[in-house]
């Protein structure tokens, strides 16, 4: 055996012995902790972790906690929503593309008590830009398409088969570019700024935060698109048939039934997003939708 | 399955709300009765126009997430499928809905109770709850403290779903098409028939899976703060330690959940404190509960003294704590010193003394000569190798079917358990393997003792004294030399002596393992059989013995598994030059170097003394 071989053999032996030693020592420690941990009152252990906070549980439940329903022939996993009576079945597909969602979440509307749930419902299939952003002051978008919510790329009109209400894996977005080469009207500069802002927000002072926040929202319009702008039989903001809605569904969306419903809600609503005196004009109160 | 939206037929109460005249209500009601069942569209108010969207939600000022979505498909698969939205959400009568109150589950619904043609209501539950341990008021009418802790309907119930069963030749989950085909001879609406069948058969067994029930009860009873406020112990952890709890975690539908023992004759709302003489778990009633027809019907009444909620808390369960403490100390006292010596021994292998190296090289030379002369050095005969293979196989099966039962909540446990048939098959495999181990061990010991007897008989020295002497002289029986070897090893690994111990045919570690089998197999066999045959054992033994048996069985299993994985395997095949597998367990031969390193004393024994010097 050459000298080199002998040295290598020695190294390997050291490595081998070292590995076994570490494994055995770790096993000793684990076994001791495990066995000693089996003694005593199980509650003592749980109490060491501190009291559970209902609010925290509630937040966690929205994202992580699941519960299985065992029904013999079949079973399903659904999000655990404390205090929720009806079954949810599953959670909806997350929007990984829209950068507004990263801060505002999938349930962003919270101000208008009568409308917020409805507006959040539209969040399933309409991107924020459709109602809240204009390319230029006073220039409302006129062309719309669908983007895949997993990658933000323009996609064909999704299937709107009955039973997938609003969950198309895609969202409506305003379009820019030529008719031959349309592109989603994105907020590239704002998005890049927001990404940086989010990373450094802890280091910024209050004034910097306010300025940064203003900049991110600089293209948001003061008065967003209203429900009646889409749900009216005169001139709907969104071109339903072009977006792939069936004639029947398009008709329904602008029908008197929906328009009447919208009118009932809009009576209570004064759009005031980003309005400086918005809070004072806002109707508040919980317990209503 | 989707709701058909045929027409907008309001229920009678809805018509009242709409302010129609009584005559019109009567006419509409009569017409409605004449219509086929399918026309009773549950969503007659068209609530799902909005509420079928999964994103219909908001976060309120307290941070509570409020979801207003209703899954039509799931909603249609439960007994509430025929209740209209307003049947429960009665105060919502306009758009926009404002100030909706929480639903009163005890109100009268809009559907009829079919046996008496009266409006259906859950209000009877109020009577059942009175006097129950979950009622806000005690039996004397006083309000119980910490009222917020007591469960409301929604704390235990979400909207129920059907769990139909087929009961033709075997009981299985699902709707029986045979039964349906008979029903629809008269009841032509198959949709209604399936609904009715599902409703009825769901009530013929557990309406909810045991796992869901345990999870539901755990939401309060596993909360240490809540339990402390009400002077309760951790009944969930202790339950999950029992076979009942573990079987439930593995999906058994036969194992009892909380409600099976704690609810009187299935009325879960009448649950009473264990101190209440009406309670099914009151000491006077416990035997009847355990010995129920569907449970341990053939067990002795002593089973009732088995503590399902035993913990290892010294203050409340001294016996269990003592037994557990004994096994914890024993396990650590055996394993930690041996493992320490093994680790130090491995390190010493890297830095051996010159004397030890020279001694090994000398013994290797002798062993090589003998190996060359005899064509190898046989350590184990075919019979012992086969016994070892048998022992390994049975031990692995016992571990794979036992450890998942010990750790049922671990992610690896269910897939391994499933390999052996899950909760239905694995316990049977475990018992077969256990019996096989005992029989194999008896065969092994019997064979050795028979050989001793034959040997003495051949020599004409067969007597009890000689027999005992011969047994004690067997190579696996510890001798004073083993104590000396331990001292020598300790000195060597701590660099206090250059002399390495030369073990004989079996080292002190091997002897310890071998004797451990007598203790381990004996203990596991006795406790295992007592737990297995609880119906017989509780006829002669008190139920608390089973608590002790469970602890002994589980701790001894851990000791055995830990010893094999941490001491035996690394000690035998983890040594440098042997890993990953020694050929010895296949062909029975040992290499001259391995023999010199591990059993140098054996070489010394078959070498003339002067040559060794």
PDB file of N, CA and C in Angstrom, chain B residues 176-252:
ATOM      1  N   UNK B 176     -76.634   1.401  -1.460  1.00  0.00           N
ATOM      2  CA  UNK B 176     -76.871   0.071  -2.036  1.00  0.00           C
ATOM      3  C   UNK B 176     -77.765   0.207  -3.272  1.00  0.00           C
ATOM      4  N   UNK B 177     -77.222  -0.096  -4.422  1.00  0.00           N
ATOM      5  CA  UNK B 177     -78.026  -0.011  -5.641  1.00  0.00           C
ATOM      6  C   UNK B 177     -79.135  -1.059  -5.647  1.00  0.00           C
ATOM      7  N   UNK B 178     -78.886  -2.170  -4.965  1.00  0.00           N
ATOM      8  CA  UNK B 178     -79.931  -3.198  -4.866  1.00  0.00           C
ATOM      9  C   UNK B 178     -81.145  -2.630  -4.125  1.00  0.00           C
ATOM     10  N   UNK B 179     -80.836  -1.958  -3.012  1.00  0.00           N
ATOM     11  CA  UNK B 179     -81.937  -1.390  -2.229  1.00  0.00           C
ATOM     12  C   UNK B 179     -82.664  -0.323  -3.038  1.00  0.00           C
ATOM     13  N   UNK B 180     -81.891   0.517  -3.714  1.00  0.00           N
ATOM     14  CA  UNK B 180     -82.501   1.600  -4.493  1.00  0.00           C
ATOM     15  C   UNK B 180     -83.407   1.027  -5.584  1.00  0.00           C
ATOM     16  N   UNK B 181     -82.924  -0.055  -6.219  1.00  0.00           N
ATOM     17  CA  UNK B 181     -83.725  -0.628  -7.306  1.00  0.00           C
ATOM     18  C   UNK B 181     -85.062  -1.156  -6.786  1.00  0.00           C
ATOM     19  N   UNK B 182     -85.080  -1.582  -5.521  1.00  0.00           N
ATOM     20  CA  UNK B 182     -86.350  -2.050  -4.937  1.00  0.00           C
ATOM     21  C   UNK B 182     -87.231  -0.859  -4.550  1.00  0.00           C
ATOM     22  N   UNK B 183     -86.576   0.182  -4.016  1.00  0.00           N
ATOM     23  CA  UNK B 183     -87.350   1.351  -3.559  1.00  0.00           C
ATOM     24  C   UNK B 183     -88.080   2.018  -4.719  1.00  0.00           C
ATOM     25  N   UNK B 184     -87.366   2.129  -5.852  1.00  0.00           N
ATOM     26  CA  UNK B 184     -87.946   2.925  -6.934  1.00  0.00           C
ATOM     27  C   UNK B 184     -89.088   2.200  -7.656  1.00  0.00           C
ATOM     28  N   UNK B 185     -89.345   0.973  -7.244  1.00  0.00           N
ATOM     29  CA  UNK B 185     -90.534   0.310  -7.786  1.00  0.00           C
ATOM     30  C   UNK B 185     -91.777   1.122  -7.391  1.00  0.00           C
ATOM     31  N   UNK B 186     -91.786   1.596  -6.161  1.00  0.00           N
ATOM     32  CA  UNK B 186     -92.919   2.412  -5.707  1.00  0.00           C
ATOM     33  C   UNK B 186     -92.580   3.910  -5.727  1.00  0.00           C
ATOM     34  N   UNK B 187     -91.373   4.244  -5.208  1.00  0.00           N
ATOM     35  CA  UNK B 187     -90.984   5.658  -5.127  1.00  0.00           C
ATOM     36  C   UNK B 187     -90.215   6.007  -6.388  1.00  0.00           C
ATOM     37  N   UNK B 188     -90.908   6.469  -7.399  1.00  0.00           N
ATOM     38  CA  UNK B 188     -90.320   6.556  -8.737  1.00  0.00           C
ATOM     39  C   UNK B 188     -89.235   7.623  -8.856  1.00  0.00           C
ATOM     40  N   UNK B 189     -89.202   8.580  -7.955  1.00  0.00           N
ATOM     41  CA  UNK B 189     -88.188   9.628  -8.067  1.00  0.00           C
ATOM     42  C   UNK B 189     -86.879   9.126  -7.459  1.00  0.00           C
ATOM     43  N   UNK B 190     -85.936   8.761  -8.321  1.00  0.00           N
ATOM     44  CA  UNK B 190     -84.696   8.155  -7.832  1.00  0.00           C
ATOM     45  C   UNK B 190     -83.872   9.145  -7.013  1.00  0.00           C
ATOM     46  N   UNK B 191     -83.920  10.400  -7.411  1.00  0.00           N
ATOM     47  CA  UNK B 191     -83.171  11.428  -6.686  1.00  0.00           C
ATOM     48  C   UNK B 191     -83.636  11.477  -5.220  1.00  0.00           C
ATOM     49  N   UNK B 192     -84.973  11.514  -5.066  1.00  0.00           N
ATOM     50  CA  UNK B 192     -85.544  11.545  -3.719  1.00  0.00           C
ATOM     51  C   UNK B 192     -85.196  10.263  -2.973  1.00  0.00           C
ATOM     52  N   UNK B 193     -85.275   9.122  -3.673  1.00  0.00           N
ATOM     53  CA  UNK B 193     -85.040   7.825  -3.033  1.00  0.00           C
ATOM     54  C   UNK B 193     -83.614   7.724  -2.509  1.00  0.00           C
ATOM     55  N   UNK B 194     -82.688   8.166  -3.323  1.00  0.00           N
ATOM     56  CA  UNK B 194     -81.286   8.125  -2.907  1.00  0.00           C
ATOM     57  C   UNK B 194     -81.055   9.039  -1.697  1.00  0.00           C
ATOM     58  N   UNK B 195     -81.700  10.200  -1.760  1.00  0.00           N
ATOM     59  CA  UNK B 195     -81.585  11.153  -0.656  1.00  0.00           C
ATOM     60  C   UNK B 195     -82.119  10.525   0.633  1.00  0.00           C
ATOM     61  N   UNK B 196     -83.295   9.942   0.533  1.00  0.00           N
ATOM     62  CA  UNK B 196     -83.954   9.341   1.696  1.00  0.00           C
ATOM     63  C   UNK B 196     -83.126   8.171   2.231  1.00  0.00           C
ATOM     64  N   UNK B 197     -82.635   7.340   1.284  1.00  0.00           N
ATOM     65  CA  UNK B 197     -81.818   6.182   1.659  1.00  0.00           C
ATOM     66  C   UNK B 197     -80.571   6.656   2.417  1.00  0.00           C
ATOM     67  N   UNK B 198     -79.911   7.685   1.841  1.00  0.00           N
ATOM     68  CA  UNK B 198     -78.682   8.199   2.460  1.00  0.00           C
ATOM     69  C   UNK B 198     -78.971   8.736   3.852  1.00  0.00           C
ATOM     70  N   UNK B 199     -80.100   9.448   3.968  1.00  0.00           N
ATOM     71  CA  UNK B 199     -80.472  10.045   5.254  1.00  0.00           C
ATOM     72  C   UNK B 199     -80.668   8.949   6.311  1.00  0.00           C
ATOM     73  N   UNK B 200     -81.412   7.941   5.943  1.00  0.00           N
ATOM     74  CA  UNK B 200     -81.752   6.887   6.909  1.00  0.00           C
ATOM     75  C   UNK B 200     -80.512   6.068   7.273  1.00  0.00           C
ATOM     76  N   UNK B 201     -79.749   5.649   6.252  1.00  0.00           N
ATOM     77  CA  UNK B 201     -78.605   4.774   6.568  1.00  0.00           C
ATOM     78  C   UNK B 201     -77.495   5.522   7.278  1.00  0.00           C
ATOM     79  N   UNK B 202     -77.426   6.816   7.054  1.00  0.00           N
ATOM     80  CA  UNK B 202     -76.435   7.602   7.810  1.00  0.00           C
ATOM     81  C   UNK B 202     -76.737   7.512   9.298  1.00  0.00           C
ATOM     82  N   UNK B 203     -78.012   7.493   9.625  1.00  0.00           N
ATOM     83  CA  UNK B 203     -78.415   7.422  11.032  1.00  0.00           C
ATOM     84  C   UNK B 203     -78.308   6.019  11.615  1.00  0.00           C
ATOM     85  N   UNK B 204     -78.038   5.024  10.730  1.00  0.00           N
ATOM     86  CA  UNK B 204     -77.958   3.646  11.233  1.00  0.00           C
ATOM     87  C   UNK B 204     -76.565   3.300  11.746  1.00  0.00           C
ATOM     88  N   UNK B 205     -75.644   4.220  11.590  1.00  0.00           N
ATOM     89  CA  UNK B 205     -74.306   4.005  12.149  1.00  0.00           C
ATOM     90  C   UNK B 205     -73.774   5.361  12.583  1.00  0.00           C
ATOM     91  N   UNK B 206     -72.472   5.442  12.785  1.00  0.00           N
ATOM     92  CA  UNK B 206     -71.914   6.718  13.235  1.00  0.00           C
ATOM     93  C   UNK B 206     -72.116   7.776  12.164  1.00  0.00           C
ATOM     94  N   UNK B 207     -72.747   8.857  12.549  1.00  0.00           N
ATOM     95  CA  UNK B 207     -73.003   9.901  11.568  1.00  0.00           C
ATOM     96  C   UNK B 207     -71.724  10.621  11.182  1.00  0.00           C
ATOM     97  N   UNK B 208     -70.760  10.554  12.074  1.00  0.00           N
ATOM     98  CA  UNK B 208     -69.475  11.175  11.770  1.00  0.00           C
ATOM     99  C   UNK B 208     -68.354  10.196  12.048  1.00  0.00           C
ATOM    100  N   UNK B 209     -67.342  10.271  11.231  1.00  0.00           N
ATOM    101  CA  UNK B 209     -66.193   9.400  11.413  1.00  0.00           C
ATOM    102  C   UNK B 209     -65.545   9.679  12.775  1.00  0.00           C
ATOM    103  N   UNK B 210     -65.005   8.611  13.391  1.00  0.00           N
ATOM    104  CA  UNK B 210     -64.422   8.740  14.730  1.00  0.00           C
ATOM    105  C   UNK B 210     -63.319   9.785  14.763  1.00  0.00           C
ATOM    106  N   UNK B 211     -62.536   9.855  13.690  1.00  0.00           N
ATOM    107  CA  UNK B 211     -61.442  10.829  13.667  1.00  0.00           C
ATOM    108  C   UNK B 211     -61.986  12.251  13.759  1.00  0.00           C
ATOM    109  N   UNK B 212     -63.098  12.480  13.077  1.00  0.00           N
ATOM    110  CA  UNK B 212     -63.692  13.826  13.130  1.00  0.00           C
ATOM    111  C   UNK B 212     -64.212  14.122  14.535  1.00  0.00           C
ATOM    112  N   UNK B 213     -64.792  13.092  15.163  1.00  0.00           N
ATOM    113  CA  UNK B 213     -65.335  13.289  16.514  1.00  0.00           C
ATOM    114  C   UNK B 213     -64.208  13.634  17.486  1.00  0.00           C
ATOM    115  N   UNK B 214     -63.113  12.875  17.392  1.00  0.00           N
ATOM    116  CA  UNK B 214     -61.988  13.127  18.302  1.00  0.00           C
ATOM    117  C   UNK B 214     -61.416  14.526  18.043  1.00  0.00           C
ATOM    118  N   UNK B 215     -61.302  14.892  16.786  1.00  0.00           N
ATOM    119  CA  UNK B 215     -60.796  16.233  16.454  1.00  0.00           C
ATOM    120  C   UNK B 215     -61.726  17.298  17.031  1.00  0.00           C
ATOM    121  N   UNK B 216     -63.017  17.039  16.894  1.00  0.00           N
ATOM    122  CA  UNK B 216     -64.005  18.013  17.378  1.00  0.00           C
ATOM    123  C   UNK B 216     -63.900  18.185  18.909  1.00  0.00           C
ATOM    124  N   UNK B 217     -63.858  17.074  19.630  1.00  0.00           N
ATOM    125  CA  UNK B 217     -63.764  17.167  21.094  1.00  0.00           C
ATOM    126  C   UNK B 217     -62.433  17.793  21.505  1.00  0.00           C
ATOM    127  N   UNK B 218     -61.384  17.492  20.705  1.00  0.00           N
ATOM    128  CA  UNK B 218     -60.047  18.006  21.039  1.00  0.00           C
ATOM    129  C   UNK B 218     -59.984  19.518  20.968  1.00  0.00           C
ATOM    130  N   UNK B 219     -60.829  20.112  20.143  1.00  0.00           N
ATOM    131  CA  UNK B 219     -60.739  21.556  19.979  1.00  0.00           C
ATOM    132  C   UNK B 219     -60.925  22.268  21.323  1.00  0.00           C
ATOM    133  N   UNK B 220     -61.634  21.648  22.251  1.00  0.00           N
ATOM    134  CA  UNK B 220     -61.737  22.229  23.598  1.00  0.00           C
ATOM    135  C   UNK B 220     -60.900  21.433  24.600  1.00  0.00           C
ATOM    136  N   UNK B 221     -61.051  20.108  24.575  1.00  0.00           N
ATOM    137  CA  UNK B 221     -60.462  19.292  25.638  1.00  0.00           C
ATOM    138  C   UNK B 221     -58.956  19.140  25.537  1.00  0.00           C
ATOM    139  N   UNK B 222     -58.378  19.524  24.415  1.00  0.00           N
ATOM    140  CA  UNK B 222     -56.913  19.479  24.313  1.00  0.00           C
ATOM    141  C   UNK B 222     -56.309  20.848  24.578  1.00  0.00           C
ATOM    142  N   UNK B 223     -57.156  21.787  24.966  1.00  0.00           N
ATOM    143  CA  UNK B 223     -56.676  23.143  25.251  1.00  0.00           C
ATOM    144  C   UNK B 223     -56.293  23.225  26.732  1.00  0.00           C
ATOM    145  N   UNK B 224     -55.001  23.321  27.049  1.00  0.00           N
ATOM    146  CA  UNK B 224     -54.570  23.291  28.449  1.00  0.00           C
ATOM    147  C   UNK B 224     -55.208  24.396  29.283  1.00  0.00           C
ATOM    148  N   UNK B 225     -55.325  25.581  28.691  1.00  0.00           N
ATOM    149  CA  UNK B 225     -55.859  26.708  29.474  1.00  0.00           C
ATOM    150  C   UNK B 225     -57.321  26.451  29.835  1.00  0.00           C
ATOM    151  N   UNK B 226     -58.082  25.986  28.854  1.00  0.00           N
ATOM    152  CA  UNK B 226     -59.501  25.704  29.100  1.00  0.00           C
ATOM    153  C   UNK B 226     -59.644  24.584  30.129  1.00  0.00           C
ATOM    154  N   UNK B 227     -58.837  23.534  29.947  1.00  0.00           N
ATOM    155  CA  UNK B 227     -58.919  22.400  30.874  1.00  0.00           C
ATOM    156  C   UNK B 227     -58.603  22.837  32.296  1.00  0.00           C
ATOM    157  N   UNK B 228     -57.615  23.713  32.407  1.00  0.00           N
ATOM    158  CA  UNK B 228     -57.219  24.178  33.746  1.00  0.00           C
ATOM    159  C   UNK B 228     -58.369  24.957  34.396  1.00  0.00           C
ATOM    160  N   UNK B 229     -59.037  25.783  33.593  1.00  0.00           N
ATOM    161  CA  UNK B 229     -60.152  26.583  34.145  1.00  0.00           C
ATOM    162  C   UNK B 229     -61.252  25.691  34.700  1.00  0.00           C
ATOM    163  N   UNK B 230     -61.408  24.496  34.081  1.00  0.00           N
ATOM    164  CA  UNK B 230     -62.522  23.631  34.488  1.00  0.00           C
ATOM    165  C   UNK B 230     -62.050  22.393  35.258  1.00  0.00           C
ATOM    166  N   UNK B 231     -60.772  22.386  35.628  1.00  0.00           N
ATOM    167  CA  UNK B 231     -60.256  21.275  36.417  1.00  0.00           C
ATOM    168  C   UNK B 231     -60.253  19.952  35.679  1.00  0.00           C
ATOM    169  N   UNK B 232     -59.974  19.992  34.390  1.00  0.00           N
ATOM    170  CA  UNK B 232     -59.951  18.763  33.586  1.00  0.00           C
ATOM    171  C   UNK B 232     -58.508  18.338  33.320  1.00  0.00           C
ATOM    172  N   UNK B 233     -58.330  17.057  33.039  1.00  0.00           N
ATOM    173  CA  UNK B 233     -56.994  16.568  32.691  1.00  0.00           C
ATOM    174  C   UNK B 233     -56.912  16.445  31.168  1.00  0.00           C
ATOM    175  N   UNK B 234     -55.732  16.081  30.679  1.00  0.00           N
ATOM    176  CA  UNK B 234     -55.549  15.971  29.227  1.00  0.00           C
ATOM    177  C   UNK B 234     -56.132  14.637  28.742  1.00  0.00           C
ATOM    178  N   UNK B 235     -57.428  14.642  28.590  1.00  0.00           N
ATOM    179  CA  UNK B 235     -58.106  13.398  28.224  1.00  0.00           C
ATOM    180  C   UNK B 235     -57.841  13.014  26.772  1.00  0.00           C
ATOM    181  N   UNK B 236     -57.457  13.953  25.959  1.00  0.00           N
ATOM    182  CA  UNK B 236     -57.236  13.635  24.543  1.00  0.00           C
ATOM    183  C   UNK B 236     -55.932  12.862  24.369  1.00  0.00           C
ATOM    184  N   UNK B 237     -54.851  13.392  24.945  1.00  0.00           N
ATOM    185  CA  UNK B 237     -53.566  12.696  24.832  1.00  0.00           C
ATOM    186  C   UNK B 237     -53.652  11.297  25.421  1.00  0.00           C
ATOM    187  N   UNK B 238     -54.301  11.194  26.587  1.00  0.00           N
ATOM    188  CA  UNK B 238     -54.378   9.883  27.230  1.00  0.00           C
ATOM    189  C   UNK B 238     -55.226   8.923  26.403  1.00  0.00           C
ATOM    190  N   UNK B 239     -56.307   9.439  25.798  1.00  0.00           N
ATOM    191  CA  UNK B 239     -57.132   8.578  24.942  1.00  0.00           C
ATOM    192  C   UNK B 239     -56.329   8.112  23.721  1.00  0.00           C
ATOM    193  N   UNK B 240     -55.580   9.034  23.123  1.00  0.00           N
ATOM    194  CA  UNK B 240     -54.819   8.674  21.923  1.00  0.00           C
ATOM    195  C   UNK B 240     -53.674   7.713  22.235  1.00  0.00           C
ATOM    196  N   UNK B 241     -53.355   7.536  23.505  1.00  0.00           N
ATOM    197  CA  UNK B 241     -52.339   6.560  23.895  1.00  0.00           C
ATOM    198  C   UNK B 241     -52.910   5.152  23.941  1.00  0.00           C
ATOM    199  N   UNK B 242     -54.228   5.049  24.018  1.00  0.00           N
ATOM    200  CA  UNK B 242     -54.840   3.722  24.126  1.00  0.00           C
ATOM    201  C   UNK B 242     -55.004   3.103  22.741  1.00  0.00           C
ATOM    202  N   UNK B 243     -55.288   1.834  22.735  1.00  0.00           N
ATOM    203  CA  UNK B 243     -55.536   1.145  21.462  1.00  0.00           C
ATOM    204  C   UNK B 243     -56.739   1.784  20.773  1.00  0.00           C
ATOM    205  N   UNK B 244     -57.735   2.193  21.555  1.00  0.00           N
ATOM    206  CA  UNK B 244     -58.913   2.856  20.972  1.00  0.00           C
ATOM    207  C   UNK B 244     -58.476   4.048  20.129  1.00  0.00           C
ATOM    208  N   UNK B 245     -57.696   4.915  20.756  1.00  0.00           N
ATOM    209  CA  UNK B 245     -57.284   6.155  20.097  1.00  0.00           C
ATOM    210  C   UNK B 245     -56.403   5.901  18.895  1.00  0.00           C
ATOM    211  N   UNK B 246     -55.473   4.971  19.047  1.00  0.00           N
ATOM    212  CA  UNK B 246     -54.552   4.692  17.938  1.00  0.00           C
ATOM    213  C   UNK B 246     -55.308   4.085  16.760  1.00  0.00           C
ATOM    214  N   UNK B 247     -56.242   3.182  17.067  1.00  0.00           N
ATOM    215  CA  UNK B 247     -57.030   2.560  15.988  1.00  0.00           C
ATOM    216  C   UNK B 247     -57.853   3.619  15.260  1.00  0.00           C
ATOM    217  N   UNK B 248     -58.391   4.552  16.028  1.00  0.00           N
ATOM    218  CA  UNK B 248     -59.161   5.639  15.402  1.00  0.00           C
ATOM    219  C   UNK B 248     -58.259   6.461  14.482  1.00  0.00           C
ATOM    220  N   UNK B 249     -57.059   6.759  14.953  1.00  0.00           N
ATOM    221  CA  UNK B 249     -56.135   7.538  14.126  1.00  0.00           C
ATOM    222  C   UNK B 249     -55.782   6.799  12.837  1.00  0.00           C
ATOM    223  N   UNK B 250     -55.794   5.474  12.894  1.00  0.00           N
ATOM    224  CA  UNK B 250     -55.512   4.694  11.692  1.00  0.00           C
ATOM    225  C   UNK B 250     -56.769   4.456  10.852  1.00  0.00           C
ATOM    226  N   UNK B 251     -57.855   5.091  11.225  1.00  0.00           N
ATOM    227  CA  UNK B 251     -59.056   5.042  10.387  1.00  0.00           C
ATOM    228  C   UNK B 251     -60.021   3.932  10.718  1.00  0.00           C
ATOM    229  N   UNK B 252     -59.869   3.303  11.876  1.00  0.00           N
ATOM    230  CA  UNK B 252     -60.817   2.246  12.231  1.00  0.00           C
ATOM    231  C   UNK B 252     -62.197   2.845  12.496  1.00  0.00           C
TER     232      UNK B 252
END
